[in-house]
Every structure is written in structure tokens, then in C-alpha cells.
Tab-separated table of C-alpha atoms and ligand atoms in Angstrom:
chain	number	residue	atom	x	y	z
A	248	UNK	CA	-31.928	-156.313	-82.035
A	249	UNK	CA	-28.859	-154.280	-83.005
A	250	UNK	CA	-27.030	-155.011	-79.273
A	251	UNK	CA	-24.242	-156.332	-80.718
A	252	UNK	CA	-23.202	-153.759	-82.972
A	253	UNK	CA	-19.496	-153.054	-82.627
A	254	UNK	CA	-19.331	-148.890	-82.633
A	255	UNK	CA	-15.907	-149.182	-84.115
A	256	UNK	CA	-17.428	-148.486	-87.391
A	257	UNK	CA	-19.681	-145.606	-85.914
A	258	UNK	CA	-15.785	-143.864	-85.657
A	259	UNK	CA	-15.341	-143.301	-89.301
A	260	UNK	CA	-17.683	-140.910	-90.770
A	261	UNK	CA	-16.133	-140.966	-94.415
A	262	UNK	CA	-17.476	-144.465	-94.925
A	263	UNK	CA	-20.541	-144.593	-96.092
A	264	UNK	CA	-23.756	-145.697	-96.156
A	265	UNK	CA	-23.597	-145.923	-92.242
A	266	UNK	CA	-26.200	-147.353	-90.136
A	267	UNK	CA	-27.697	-145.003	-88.761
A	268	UNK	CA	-30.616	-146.320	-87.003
A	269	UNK	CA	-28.679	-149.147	-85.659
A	270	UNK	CA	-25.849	-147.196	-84.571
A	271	UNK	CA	-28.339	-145.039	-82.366
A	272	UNK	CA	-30.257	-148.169	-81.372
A	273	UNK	CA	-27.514	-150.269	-80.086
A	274	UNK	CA	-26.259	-146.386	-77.950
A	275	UNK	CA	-29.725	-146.657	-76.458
A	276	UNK	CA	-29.852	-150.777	-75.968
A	277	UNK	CA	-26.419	-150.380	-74.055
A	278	UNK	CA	-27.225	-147.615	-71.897
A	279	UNK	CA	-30.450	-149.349	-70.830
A	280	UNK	CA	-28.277	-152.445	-70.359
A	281	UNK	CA	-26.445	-150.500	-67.744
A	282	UNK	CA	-28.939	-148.771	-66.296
A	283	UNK	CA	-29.436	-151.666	-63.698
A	284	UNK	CA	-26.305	-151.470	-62.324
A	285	UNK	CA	-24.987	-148.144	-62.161
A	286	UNK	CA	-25.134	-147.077	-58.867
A	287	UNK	CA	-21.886	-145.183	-58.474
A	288	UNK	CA	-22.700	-142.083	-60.063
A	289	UNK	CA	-24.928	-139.492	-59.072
A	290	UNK	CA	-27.860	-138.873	-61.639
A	291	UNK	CA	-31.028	-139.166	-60.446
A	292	UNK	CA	-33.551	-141.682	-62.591
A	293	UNK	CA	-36.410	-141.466	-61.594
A	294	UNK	CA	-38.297	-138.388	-63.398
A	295	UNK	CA	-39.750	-138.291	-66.755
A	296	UNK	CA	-37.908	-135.253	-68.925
A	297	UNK	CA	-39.793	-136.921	-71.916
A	298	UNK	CA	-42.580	-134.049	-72.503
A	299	UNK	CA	-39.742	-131.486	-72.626
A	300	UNK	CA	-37.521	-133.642	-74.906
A	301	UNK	CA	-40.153	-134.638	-77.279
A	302	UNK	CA	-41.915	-130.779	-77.817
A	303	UNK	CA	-38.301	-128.979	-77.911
A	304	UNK	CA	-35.965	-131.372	-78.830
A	305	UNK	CA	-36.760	-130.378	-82.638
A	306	UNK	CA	-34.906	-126.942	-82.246
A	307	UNK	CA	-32.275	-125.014	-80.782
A	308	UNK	CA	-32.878	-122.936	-77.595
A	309	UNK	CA	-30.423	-120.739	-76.844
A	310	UNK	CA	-30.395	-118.258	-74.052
A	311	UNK	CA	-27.129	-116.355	-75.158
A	312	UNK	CA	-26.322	-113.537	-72.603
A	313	UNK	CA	-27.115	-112.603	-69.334
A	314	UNK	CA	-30.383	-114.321	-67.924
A	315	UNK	CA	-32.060	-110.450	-66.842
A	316	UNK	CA	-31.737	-109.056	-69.922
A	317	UNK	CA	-34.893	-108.138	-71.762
A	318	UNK	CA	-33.233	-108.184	-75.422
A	319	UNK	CA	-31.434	-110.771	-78.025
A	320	UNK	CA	-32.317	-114.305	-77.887
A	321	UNK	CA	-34.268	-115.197	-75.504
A	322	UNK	CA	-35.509	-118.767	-76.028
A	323	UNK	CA	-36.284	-120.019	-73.161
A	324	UNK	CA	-35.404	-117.016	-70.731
A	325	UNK	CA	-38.418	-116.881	-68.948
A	326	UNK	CA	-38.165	-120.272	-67.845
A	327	UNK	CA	-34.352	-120.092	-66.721
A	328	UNK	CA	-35.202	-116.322	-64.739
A	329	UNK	CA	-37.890	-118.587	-63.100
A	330	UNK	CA	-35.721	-121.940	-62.101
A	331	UNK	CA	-33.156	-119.074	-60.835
A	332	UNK	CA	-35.924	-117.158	-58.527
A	333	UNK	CA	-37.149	-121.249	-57.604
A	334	UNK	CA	-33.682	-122.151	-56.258
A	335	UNK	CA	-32.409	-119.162	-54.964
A	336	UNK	CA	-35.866	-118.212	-52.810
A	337	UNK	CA	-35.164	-122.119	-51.938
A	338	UNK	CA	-31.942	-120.721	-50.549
A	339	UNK	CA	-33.710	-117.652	-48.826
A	340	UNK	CA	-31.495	-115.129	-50.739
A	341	UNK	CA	-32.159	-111.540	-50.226
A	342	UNK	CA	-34.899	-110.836	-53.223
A	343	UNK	CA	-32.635	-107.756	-53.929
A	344	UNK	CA	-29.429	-109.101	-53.987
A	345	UNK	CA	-28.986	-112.557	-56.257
A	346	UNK	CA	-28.044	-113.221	-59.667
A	347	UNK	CA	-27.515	-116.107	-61.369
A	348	UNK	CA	-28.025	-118.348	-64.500
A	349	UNK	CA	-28.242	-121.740	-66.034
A	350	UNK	CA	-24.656	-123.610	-66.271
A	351	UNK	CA	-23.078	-126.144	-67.977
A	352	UNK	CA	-22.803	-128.022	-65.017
A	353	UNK	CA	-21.293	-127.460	-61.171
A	354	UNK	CA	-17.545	-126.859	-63.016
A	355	UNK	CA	-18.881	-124.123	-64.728
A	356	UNK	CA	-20.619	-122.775	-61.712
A	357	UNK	CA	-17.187	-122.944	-59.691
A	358	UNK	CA	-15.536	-120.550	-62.176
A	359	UNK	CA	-18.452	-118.316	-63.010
A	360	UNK	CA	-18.369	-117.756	-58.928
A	361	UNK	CA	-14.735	-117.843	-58.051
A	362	UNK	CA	-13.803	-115.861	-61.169
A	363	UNK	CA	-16.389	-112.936	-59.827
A	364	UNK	CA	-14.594	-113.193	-56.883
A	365	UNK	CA	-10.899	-112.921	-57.934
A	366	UNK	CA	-11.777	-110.128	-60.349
A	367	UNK	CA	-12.666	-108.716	-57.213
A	368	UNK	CA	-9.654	-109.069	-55.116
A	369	UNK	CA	-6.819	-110.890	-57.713
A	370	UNK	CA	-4.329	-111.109	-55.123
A	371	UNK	CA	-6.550	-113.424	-53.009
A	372	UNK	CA	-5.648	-116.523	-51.975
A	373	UNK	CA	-7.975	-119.420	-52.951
A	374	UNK	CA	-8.410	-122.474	-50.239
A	375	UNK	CA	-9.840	-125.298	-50.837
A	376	UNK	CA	-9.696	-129.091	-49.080
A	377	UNK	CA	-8.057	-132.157	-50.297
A	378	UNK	CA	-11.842	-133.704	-50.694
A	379	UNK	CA	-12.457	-130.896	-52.737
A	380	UNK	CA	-13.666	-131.702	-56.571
A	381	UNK	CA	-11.127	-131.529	-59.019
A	382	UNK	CA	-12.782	-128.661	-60.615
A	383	UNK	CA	-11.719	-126.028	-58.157
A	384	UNK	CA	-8.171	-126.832	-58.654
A	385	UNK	CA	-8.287	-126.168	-62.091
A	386	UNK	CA	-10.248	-122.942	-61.941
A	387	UNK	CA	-7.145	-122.036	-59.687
A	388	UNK	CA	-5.444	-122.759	-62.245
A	389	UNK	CA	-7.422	-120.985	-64.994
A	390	UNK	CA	-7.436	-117.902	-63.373
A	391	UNK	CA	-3.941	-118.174	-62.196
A	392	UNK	CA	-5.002	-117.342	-58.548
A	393	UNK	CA	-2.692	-118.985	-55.651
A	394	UNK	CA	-4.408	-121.686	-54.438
A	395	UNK	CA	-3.877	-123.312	-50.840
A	396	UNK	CA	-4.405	-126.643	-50.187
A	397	UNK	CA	-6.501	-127.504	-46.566
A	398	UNK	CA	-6.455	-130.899	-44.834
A	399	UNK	CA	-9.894	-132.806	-45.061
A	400	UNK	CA	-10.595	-135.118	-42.583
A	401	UNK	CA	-11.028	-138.887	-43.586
A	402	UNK	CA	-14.745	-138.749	-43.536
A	403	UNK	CA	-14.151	-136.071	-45.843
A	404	UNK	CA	-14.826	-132.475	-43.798
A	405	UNK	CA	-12.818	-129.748	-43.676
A	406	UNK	CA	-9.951	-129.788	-41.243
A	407	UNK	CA	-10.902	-126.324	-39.578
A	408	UNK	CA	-8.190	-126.206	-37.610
A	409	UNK	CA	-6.026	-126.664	-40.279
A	410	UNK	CA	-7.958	-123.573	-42.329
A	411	UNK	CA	-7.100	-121.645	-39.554
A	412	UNK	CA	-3.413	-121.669	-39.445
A	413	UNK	CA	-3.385	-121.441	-43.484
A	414	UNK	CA	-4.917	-118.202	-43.393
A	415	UNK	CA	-3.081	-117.133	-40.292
A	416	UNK	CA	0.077	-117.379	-42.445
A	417	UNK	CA	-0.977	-115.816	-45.340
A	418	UNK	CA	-3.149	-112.965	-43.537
A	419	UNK	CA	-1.708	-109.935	-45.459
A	420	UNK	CA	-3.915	-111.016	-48.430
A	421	UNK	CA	-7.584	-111.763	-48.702
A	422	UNK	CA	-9.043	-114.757	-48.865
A	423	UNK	CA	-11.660	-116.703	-50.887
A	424	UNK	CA	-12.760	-120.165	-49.308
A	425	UNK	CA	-14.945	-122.818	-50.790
A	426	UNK	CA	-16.968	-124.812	-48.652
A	427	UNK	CA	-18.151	-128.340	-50.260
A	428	UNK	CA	-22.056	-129.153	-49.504
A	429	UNK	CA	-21.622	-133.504	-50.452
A	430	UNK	CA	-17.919	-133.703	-51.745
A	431	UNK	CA	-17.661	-136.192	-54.518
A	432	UNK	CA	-15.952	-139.080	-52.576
A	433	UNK	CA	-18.104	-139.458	-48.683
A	434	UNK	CA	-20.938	-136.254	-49.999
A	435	UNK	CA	-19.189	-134.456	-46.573
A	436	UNK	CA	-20.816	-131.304	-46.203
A	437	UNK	CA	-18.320	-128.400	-44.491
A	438	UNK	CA	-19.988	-126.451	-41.830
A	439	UNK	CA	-19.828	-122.751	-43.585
A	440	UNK	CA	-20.680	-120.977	-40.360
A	441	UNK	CA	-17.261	-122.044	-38.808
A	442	UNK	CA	-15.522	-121.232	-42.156
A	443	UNK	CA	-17.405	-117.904	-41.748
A	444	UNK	CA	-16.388	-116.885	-38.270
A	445	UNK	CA	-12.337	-117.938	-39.811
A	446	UNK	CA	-12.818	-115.796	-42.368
A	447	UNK	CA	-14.360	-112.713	-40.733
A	448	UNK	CA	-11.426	-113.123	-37.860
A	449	UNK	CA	-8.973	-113.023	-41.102
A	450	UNK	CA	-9.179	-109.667	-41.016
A	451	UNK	CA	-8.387	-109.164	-44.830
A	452	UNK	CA	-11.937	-109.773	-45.636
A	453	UNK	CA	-12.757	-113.122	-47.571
A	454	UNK	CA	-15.134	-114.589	-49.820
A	455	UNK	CA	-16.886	-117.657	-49.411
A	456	UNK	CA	-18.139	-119.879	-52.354
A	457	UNK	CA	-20.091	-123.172	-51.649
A	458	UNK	CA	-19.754	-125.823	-54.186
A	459	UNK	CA	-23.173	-127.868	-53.983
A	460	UNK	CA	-22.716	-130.041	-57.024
A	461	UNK	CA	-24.726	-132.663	-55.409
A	462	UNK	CA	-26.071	-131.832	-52.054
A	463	UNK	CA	-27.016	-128.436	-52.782
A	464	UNK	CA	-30.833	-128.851	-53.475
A	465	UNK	CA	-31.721	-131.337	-50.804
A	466	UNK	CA	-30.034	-129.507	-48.110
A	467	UNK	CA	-31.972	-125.965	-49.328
A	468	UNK	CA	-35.053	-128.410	-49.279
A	469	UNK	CA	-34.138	-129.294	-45.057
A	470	UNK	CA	-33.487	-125.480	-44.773
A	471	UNK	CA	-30.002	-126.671	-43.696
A	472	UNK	CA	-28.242	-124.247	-46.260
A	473	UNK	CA	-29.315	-120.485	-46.883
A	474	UNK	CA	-27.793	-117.930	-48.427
A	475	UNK	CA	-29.582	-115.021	-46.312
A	476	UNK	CA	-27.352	-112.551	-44.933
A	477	UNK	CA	-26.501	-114.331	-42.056
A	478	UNK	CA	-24.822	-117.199	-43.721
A	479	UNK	CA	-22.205	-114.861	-45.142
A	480	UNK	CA	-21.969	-117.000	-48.221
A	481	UNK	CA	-21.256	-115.363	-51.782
A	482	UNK	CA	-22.264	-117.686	-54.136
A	483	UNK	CA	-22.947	-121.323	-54.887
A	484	UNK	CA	-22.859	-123.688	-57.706
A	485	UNK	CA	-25.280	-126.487	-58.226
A	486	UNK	CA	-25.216	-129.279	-60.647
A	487	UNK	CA	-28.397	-129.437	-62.444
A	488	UNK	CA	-28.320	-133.226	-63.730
A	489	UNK	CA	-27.095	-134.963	-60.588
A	490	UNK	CA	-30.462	-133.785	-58.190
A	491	UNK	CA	-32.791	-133.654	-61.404
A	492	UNK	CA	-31.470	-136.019	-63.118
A	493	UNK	CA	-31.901	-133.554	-66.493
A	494	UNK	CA	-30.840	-135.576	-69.955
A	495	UNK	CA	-28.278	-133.116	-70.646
A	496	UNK	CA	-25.700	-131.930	-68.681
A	497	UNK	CA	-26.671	-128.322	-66.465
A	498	UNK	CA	-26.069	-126.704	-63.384
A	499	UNK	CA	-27.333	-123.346	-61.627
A	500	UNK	CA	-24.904	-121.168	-60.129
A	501	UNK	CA	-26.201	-117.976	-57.585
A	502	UNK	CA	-23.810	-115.287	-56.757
A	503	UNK	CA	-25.093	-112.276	-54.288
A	504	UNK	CA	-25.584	-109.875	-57.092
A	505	UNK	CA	-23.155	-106.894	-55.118
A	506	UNK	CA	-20.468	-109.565	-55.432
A	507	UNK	CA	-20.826	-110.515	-59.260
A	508	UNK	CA	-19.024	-109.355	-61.801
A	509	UNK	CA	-20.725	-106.986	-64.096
A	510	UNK	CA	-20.546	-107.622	-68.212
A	511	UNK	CA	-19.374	-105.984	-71.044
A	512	UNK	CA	-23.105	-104.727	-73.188
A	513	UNK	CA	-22.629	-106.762	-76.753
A	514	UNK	CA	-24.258	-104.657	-79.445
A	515	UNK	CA	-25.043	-107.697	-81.493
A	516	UNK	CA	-26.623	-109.927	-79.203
A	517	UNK	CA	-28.203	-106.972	-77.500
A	518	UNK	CA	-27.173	-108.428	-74.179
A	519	UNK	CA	-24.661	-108.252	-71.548
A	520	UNK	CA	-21.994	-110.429	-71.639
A	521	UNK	CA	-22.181	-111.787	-67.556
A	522	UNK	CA	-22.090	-115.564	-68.136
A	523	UNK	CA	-19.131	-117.780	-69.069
A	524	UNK	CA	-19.889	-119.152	-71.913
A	525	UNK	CA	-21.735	-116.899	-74.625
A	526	UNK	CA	-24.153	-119.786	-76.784
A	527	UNK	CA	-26.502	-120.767	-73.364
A	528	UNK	CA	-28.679	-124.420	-73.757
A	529	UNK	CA	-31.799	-123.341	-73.264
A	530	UNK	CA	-33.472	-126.919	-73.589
A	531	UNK	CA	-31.219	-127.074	-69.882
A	532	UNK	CA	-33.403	-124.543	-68.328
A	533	UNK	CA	-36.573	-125.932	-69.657
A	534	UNK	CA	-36.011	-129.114	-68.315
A	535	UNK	CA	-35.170	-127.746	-65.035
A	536	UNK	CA	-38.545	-125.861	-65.187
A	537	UNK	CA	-40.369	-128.602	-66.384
A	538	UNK	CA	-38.144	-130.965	-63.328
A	539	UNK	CA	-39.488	-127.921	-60.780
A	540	UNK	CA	-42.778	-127.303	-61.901
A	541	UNK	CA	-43.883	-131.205	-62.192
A	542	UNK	CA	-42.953	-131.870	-58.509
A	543	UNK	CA	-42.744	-129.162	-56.032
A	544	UNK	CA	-40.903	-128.364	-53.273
A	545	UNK	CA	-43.337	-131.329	-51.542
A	546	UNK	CA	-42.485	-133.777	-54.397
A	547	UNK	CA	-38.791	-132.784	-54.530
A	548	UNK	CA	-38.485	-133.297	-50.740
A	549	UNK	CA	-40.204	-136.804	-51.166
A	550	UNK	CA	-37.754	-137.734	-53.036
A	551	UNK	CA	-35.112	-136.960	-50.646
A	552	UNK	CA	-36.316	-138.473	-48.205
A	553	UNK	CA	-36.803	-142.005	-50.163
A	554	UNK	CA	-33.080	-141.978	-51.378
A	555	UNK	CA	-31.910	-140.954	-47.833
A	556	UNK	CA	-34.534	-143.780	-46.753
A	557	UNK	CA	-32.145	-146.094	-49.174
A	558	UNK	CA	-29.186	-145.205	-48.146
A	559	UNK	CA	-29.722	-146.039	-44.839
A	560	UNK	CA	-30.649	-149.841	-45.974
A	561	UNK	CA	-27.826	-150.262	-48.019
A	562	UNK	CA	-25.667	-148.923	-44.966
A	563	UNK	CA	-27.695	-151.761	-43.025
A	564	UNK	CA	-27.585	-154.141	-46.019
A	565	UNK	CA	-23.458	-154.305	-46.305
A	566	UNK	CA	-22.955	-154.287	-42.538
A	567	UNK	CA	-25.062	-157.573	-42.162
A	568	UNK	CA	-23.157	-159.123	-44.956
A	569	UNK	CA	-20.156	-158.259	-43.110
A	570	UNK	CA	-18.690	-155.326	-45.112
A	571	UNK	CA	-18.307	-152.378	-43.066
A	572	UNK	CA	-19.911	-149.266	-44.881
A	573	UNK	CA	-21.137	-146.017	-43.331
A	574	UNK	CA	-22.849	-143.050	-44.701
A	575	UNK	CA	-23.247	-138.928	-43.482
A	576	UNK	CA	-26.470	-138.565	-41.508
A	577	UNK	CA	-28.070	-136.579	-44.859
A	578	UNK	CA	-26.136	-138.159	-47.727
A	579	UNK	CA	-27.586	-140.715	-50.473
A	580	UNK	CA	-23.805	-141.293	-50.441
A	581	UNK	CA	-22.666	-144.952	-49.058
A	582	UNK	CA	-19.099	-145.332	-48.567
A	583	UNK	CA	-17.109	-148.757	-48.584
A	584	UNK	CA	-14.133	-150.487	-48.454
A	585	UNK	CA	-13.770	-151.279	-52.235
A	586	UNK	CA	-15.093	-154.571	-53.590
A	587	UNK	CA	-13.069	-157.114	-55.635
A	588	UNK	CA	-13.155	-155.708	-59.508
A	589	UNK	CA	-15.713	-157.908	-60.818
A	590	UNK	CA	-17.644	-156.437	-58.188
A	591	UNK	CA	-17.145	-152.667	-58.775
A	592	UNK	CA	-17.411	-153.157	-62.676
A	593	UNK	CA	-20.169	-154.654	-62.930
A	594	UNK	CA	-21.918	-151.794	-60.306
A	595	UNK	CA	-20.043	-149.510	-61.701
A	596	UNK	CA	-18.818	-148.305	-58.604
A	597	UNK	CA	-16.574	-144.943	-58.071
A	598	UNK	CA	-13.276	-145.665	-56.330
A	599	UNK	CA	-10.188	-144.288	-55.037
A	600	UNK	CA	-7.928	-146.433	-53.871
A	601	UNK	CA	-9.136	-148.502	-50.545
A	602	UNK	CA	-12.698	-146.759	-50.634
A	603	UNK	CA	-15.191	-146.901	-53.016
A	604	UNK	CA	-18.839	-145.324	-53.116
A	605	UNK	CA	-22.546	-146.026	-54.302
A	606	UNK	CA	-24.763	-143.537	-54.443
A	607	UNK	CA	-28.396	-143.833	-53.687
A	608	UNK	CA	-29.951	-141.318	-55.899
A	609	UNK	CA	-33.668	-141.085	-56.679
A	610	UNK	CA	-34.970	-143.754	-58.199
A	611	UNK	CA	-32.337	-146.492	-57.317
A	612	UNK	CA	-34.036	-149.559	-55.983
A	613	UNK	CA	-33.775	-151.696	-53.003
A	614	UNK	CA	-34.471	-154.491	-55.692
A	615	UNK	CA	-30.806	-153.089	-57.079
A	616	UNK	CA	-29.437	-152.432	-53.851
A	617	UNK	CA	-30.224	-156.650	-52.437
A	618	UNK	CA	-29.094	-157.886	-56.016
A	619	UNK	CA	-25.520	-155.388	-55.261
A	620	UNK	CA	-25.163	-156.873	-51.578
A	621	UNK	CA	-25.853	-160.262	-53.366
A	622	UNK	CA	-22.924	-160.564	-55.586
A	623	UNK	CA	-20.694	-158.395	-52.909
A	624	UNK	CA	-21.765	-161.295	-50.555
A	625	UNK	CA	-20.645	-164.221	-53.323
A	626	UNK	CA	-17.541	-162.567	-54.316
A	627	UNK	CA	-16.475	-162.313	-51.139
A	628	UNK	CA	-16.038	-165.522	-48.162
A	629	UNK	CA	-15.775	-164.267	-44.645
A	630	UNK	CA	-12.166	-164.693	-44.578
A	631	UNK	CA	-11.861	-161.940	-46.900
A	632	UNK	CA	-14.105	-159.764	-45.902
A	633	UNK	CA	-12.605	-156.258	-44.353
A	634	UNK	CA	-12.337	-155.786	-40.614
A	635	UNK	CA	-15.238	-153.243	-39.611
A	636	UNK	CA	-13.645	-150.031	-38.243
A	637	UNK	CA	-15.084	-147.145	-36.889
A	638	UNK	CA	-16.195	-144.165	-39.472
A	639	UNK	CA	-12.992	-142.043	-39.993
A	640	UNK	CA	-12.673	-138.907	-38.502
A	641	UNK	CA	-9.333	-137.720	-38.371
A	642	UNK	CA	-7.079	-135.104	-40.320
A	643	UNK	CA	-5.716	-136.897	-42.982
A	644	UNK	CA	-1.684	-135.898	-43.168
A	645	UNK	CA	-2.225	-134.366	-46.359
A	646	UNK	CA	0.592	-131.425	-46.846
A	647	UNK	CA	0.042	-127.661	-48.455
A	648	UNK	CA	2.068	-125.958	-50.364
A	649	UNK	CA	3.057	-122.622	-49.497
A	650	UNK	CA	2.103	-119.733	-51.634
B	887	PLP	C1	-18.483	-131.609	-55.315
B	887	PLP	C2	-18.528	-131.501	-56.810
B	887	PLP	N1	-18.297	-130.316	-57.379
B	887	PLP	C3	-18.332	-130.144	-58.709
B	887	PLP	C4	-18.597	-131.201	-59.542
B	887	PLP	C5	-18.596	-130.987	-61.016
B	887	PLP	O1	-19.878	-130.907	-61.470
B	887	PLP	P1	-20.224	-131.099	-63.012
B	887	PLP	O2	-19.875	-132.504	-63.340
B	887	PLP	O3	-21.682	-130.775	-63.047
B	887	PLP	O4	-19.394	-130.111	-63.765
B	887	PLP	C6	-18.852	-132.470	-59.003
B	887	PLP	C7	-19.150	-133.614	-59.870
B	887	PLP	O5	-19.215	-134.729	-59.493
B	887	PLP	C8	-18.805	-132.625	-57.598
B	887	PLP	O6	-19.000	-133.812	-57.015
């Protein structure tokens, strides 16, 4: 086998003849390698995408322009209009008033929604929480909006109280707030009916954006997040490969379609130009279909509850071993104090600073998880083993800037 291949020589492209088989062979023998371990990131692994990839991989599928649109391109259209009407009925959105399309991924998603909204009202201010992804500050940035920085809590909510006073201060200008459904670090999910009521006592009206890069499909599938009038929630972005566990990269992002931004026609792609980037994957949307279509909102919830049903073990698992780890009622997020570094290499484990976090997605094992809590278990002797404390729940002292 071609494991041992060093890719150095994969680098230069001017030398030739290069090995091509066994440069692709030894990409595919080391991601299988790691396969077994990786259990800090969030892509599910346990559907088959291979019937898409093998009939379409052959071509390019490219949904340029705005998803509705009956002219241009239109690849694989049909299947994106109907992964958009899946999810978004998912969310209970008014039939009459949602709009959305196939992303890049849950970054793209943020600015597709939060640019709509700015457009909308450019001198509002943007808040967002310290547990926030990194994404959001940067399509502050990007759209050079003002951006206000709210306290999370150290389990990784939104400091309400803390939103309060930040848009008590600035309340001469209106306000767009993003709620997190499973922030990256603890998968906290911020209660959007509380941000709500903030916002419509701000009297300077206020747009509010949920970023549901992870938890976004399995909390539509409990009915624990709608986008119905009630909620009073604009838009949301979704990441497409976390959840379903696509091949490629993708997300879905839903904006109430009176809030969206409306395109500029294109006369040579015959389309509106709504989305953010122009060239659209199409093979993204027909693995989505394909992920949707296969399973169900039956098979999809299965699979929920299985990785919740995981999660909970591994909580179990690392407690009995003596390493105090907790996890949000809902989340396939566990969150730990963070293991010596042979430990969090080899499990690939996302940390920051004193906490670290596996994630139980779909089609992680309990075979995985016992081997994980194994060589935690040898790595560590009691003596060095944390001191259990309670799951955080206090502000963190985390200081905004003014704007
Ligand atoms: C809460 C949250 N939002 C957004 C993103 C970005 O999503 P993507 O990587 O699909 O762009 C992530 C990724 O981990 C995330 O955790």
C-alpha cells in the first residue's frame, strides 16, 4: 500500500511524471486511518452519499442564481427548491413567506442573512455572544456594521441580562441579534423567545438571525425551533455537512422572504442575482436531497436520538473514570476538562484552553467512545485527574466594547 507516501512531492506540480494514483491513494488511506479517532469535529458518518457521488460526480452541477428562478442553469434546481421547502416546512415557516438556498456552509449562511438584514437598516447594531462562532465577527466585519459584544455564560448561553443593558445603551439605533442553536464550544442553544421579548421592548425594532450550524436540524426535528410567526425569527443558517454529514462542504440558509434582500436580474445568466456567491454546487443540493429523501424525517430523528443516546454514555463513561464531563440536555456535544496532548491528538479533540470537546455525531461508536475513555483512563493516574465541579453557569467577565 501507498500509506507511506510523503505528500511533500504531491506540492510541486512542475515535476513530472507524478504519481497520481498513489498520491490519491495514500489521501484516502490517511483519512480512513483517522477516521477512528476523530471525534472532535462535527460531521456526521454514518450515511452513504456514494449513489450521488458515483452518478454525478462525472460533471459539474451548477445552480448559478437565485434558487426560484425558472431560467439559466439550472442543474440541479429542482432538487435544492425541494431540500429548501424540506427544511423550512421542518421549521414550520409561513408557506408564503421563506426564501432560501443551498450555501457553502453555515459562514456563508451568516452573511447571506445578516447582510439582508443590514441592507435593511445599515445603521444597526449587530450583537452577538462571546460563544458565538467566529464567523459572525467577521461578517461584522465584512459589512462594516458595529458589532457589540454580549457576555455568554460558562456553559455557553447567552447572558440575557447582559443583552439587555447593551441594547438599553445603544437604543437610538436598531438592532440585529443572533441567537446560537449548539455554539461550537458546549452546542449551548440561546433561548430566542427571551431574545425576542428584548428586542421587541428595544423599541427601535430588531432583527433576529439564528445561527444553527450544528443544532439546527435536530432541534426542527424535536419541534423545539420554528420559524412560524410567533418565533419572531428572520432567518437561520444551517450547516449542511455537520447534520448530513454531505462529502462536500454545504449549508442551507432560510430568510422570511419580506426580510430578504431582493437581486439585481443578470441578463446573461437569465437569473437574479439573490445569493452570495454567483457559481452555486449543485452536487451540494443533490446530496442533501439524496441525505433527505433516503431517511425521512423518522430516519433523521433516529439518528438523533442514537447520538444523543451516546452522548449521554460518554458523559457517564468519563465521570466513572473520574474525569468530570457534562453535556446540554439535547447536545451530541460532551464537554471536558482537556486531556494530556497525547490524549487530544490522537482523538483529535477540539480545545480551548482548560476545556476541550467530543462530539457524538451519528455514527460514532460506543466501541470508539470505551477505546477514548480507555487511553484518557491510562494517561491519566488519579492523582491527576481534575477535581469534578459543578456544570458552569455563570456570566463569564467577558468585557464589550462600546460602539
Ligand atoms: C455555531 C457555528 N456557526 C457557524 C459555523 C460555520 O459553519 P461552516 O463551517 O459550515 O461555515 C460553525 C462551524 O463549526 C459553528 O459551529
Amino acid at each position: 500500500m501507498t500509506h507511506t507516501l510523503n505528500l511533500t512531492g504531491a506540492a510541486d506540480l512542475s515535476r513530472t511524471p507524478i504519481d497520481i494514483t498513489a498520491v490519491l491513494d495514500h489521501l484516502v488511506c490517511e483519512a480512513d486511518a483517522a477516521a477512528a479517532t476523530s471525534i472532535g469535529f462535527p460531521g456526521a458518518v454514518d450515511l452513504d452519499h456514494s449513489e450521488v457521488m458515483t452518478r454525478l460526480g462525472r460533471r459539474l452541477w451548477n445552480n448559478i442564481g437565485d434558487p426560484a428562478d425558472e431560467g439559466g442553469i439550472a442543474h440541479t434546481r429542482a432538487l435544492e427548491r425541494a431540500v429548501i421547502t424540506w427544511v423550512a416546512d421542518l421549521l414550520a415557516m409561513p408557506t408564503d413567506d421563506r426564501w432560501g438556498y443551498v450555501s457553502t456552509g453555515g459562514t456563508e449562511g451568516n452573511l447571506s442573512a445578516l447582510h439582508a438584514a443590514h441592507r435593511r437598516d445599515p445603521t444597526a447594531r449587530i450583537y452577538y455572544t462571546a460563544a458565538a462562532h467566529y464567523s459572525v465577527a467577521k461578517v461584522v466585519r465584512l459589512l462594516g456594521a458595529h458589532g457589540v459584544l454580549v457576555h455568554a455564560r460558562l456553559d455557553g448561553e447567552m447572558d440575557y441580562a447582559h443583552l439587555a443593558e447593551q441594547l438599553h445603551r445603544r437604543r437610538r439605533f436598531p438592532a440585529i441579534v443572533v441567537a446560537t442553536a449548539g455554539t461550537t464550544m458546549t452546542e449551548a442553544v440561546d433561548d430566542t423567545s427571551r431574545i425576542r421579548a428584548l428586542l421587541d421592548a428595544h423599541h427601535a425594532g430588531g432583527h433576529l438571525h439564528v445561527d444553527a450550524a450544528l443544532s439546527g436540524i435536530p432541534l426542527a426535528l424535536d419541534g423545539r425551533l420554528r420559524l412560524d410567526d410567533a418565533s419572531g425569527i428572520g432567518s437561520i443558517a444551517i450547516s449542511g455537512h455537520k447534520f448530513f454529514g454531505t462529502p462536500t462542504p454545504c449549508g442551507i440558509v432560510l430568510i422570511r422572504n419580506h426580510l430578504r434582500a431582493t437581486g439585481t436580474p443578470i441578463a446573461y445568466t437569465a437569473t437574479a442575482d439573490t445569493t452570495i456567491t454567483g457559481s452555486r454546487c449543485g452536487l451540494s443540493a443533490a446530496l442533501l436531497w439524496h441525505a433527505i429523501a433516503v431517511h425521512g424525517r423518522e430516519g433523521h430523528r433516529w439518528r438523533v436520538s442514537e447520538a444523543r443516546r451516546l452522548a449521554a454514555y460518554t458523559v457517564e463513561q468519563l465521570n466513572a473514570v473520574g474525569w468530570p464531563a457534562w453535556r446540554h440536555p439535547h447536545a451530541f456535544t460532551v464537554v471536558l476538562p482537556t486531556p494530556p496532548k497525547p490524549v487530544r491528538d490522537k482523538w483529535v479533540l477540539a480545545a480551548d484552553g482548560d476545556i476541550s470537546h467530543l462530539i457524538c455525531m451519528p455514527g460514532i461508536t460506543s466501541a470508539q467512545i470505551d477505546a477514548f475513555v480507555a487511553d484518557l483512563a491510562a494517561a491519566t493516574g488519579p492523582q491527576a485527574r481534575p477535581i469534578p465541579r459543578p456544570r458552569p453557569a455563570q456570566a463569564t467577565p467577558i468585557s464589550a466594547p462600546a460602539h
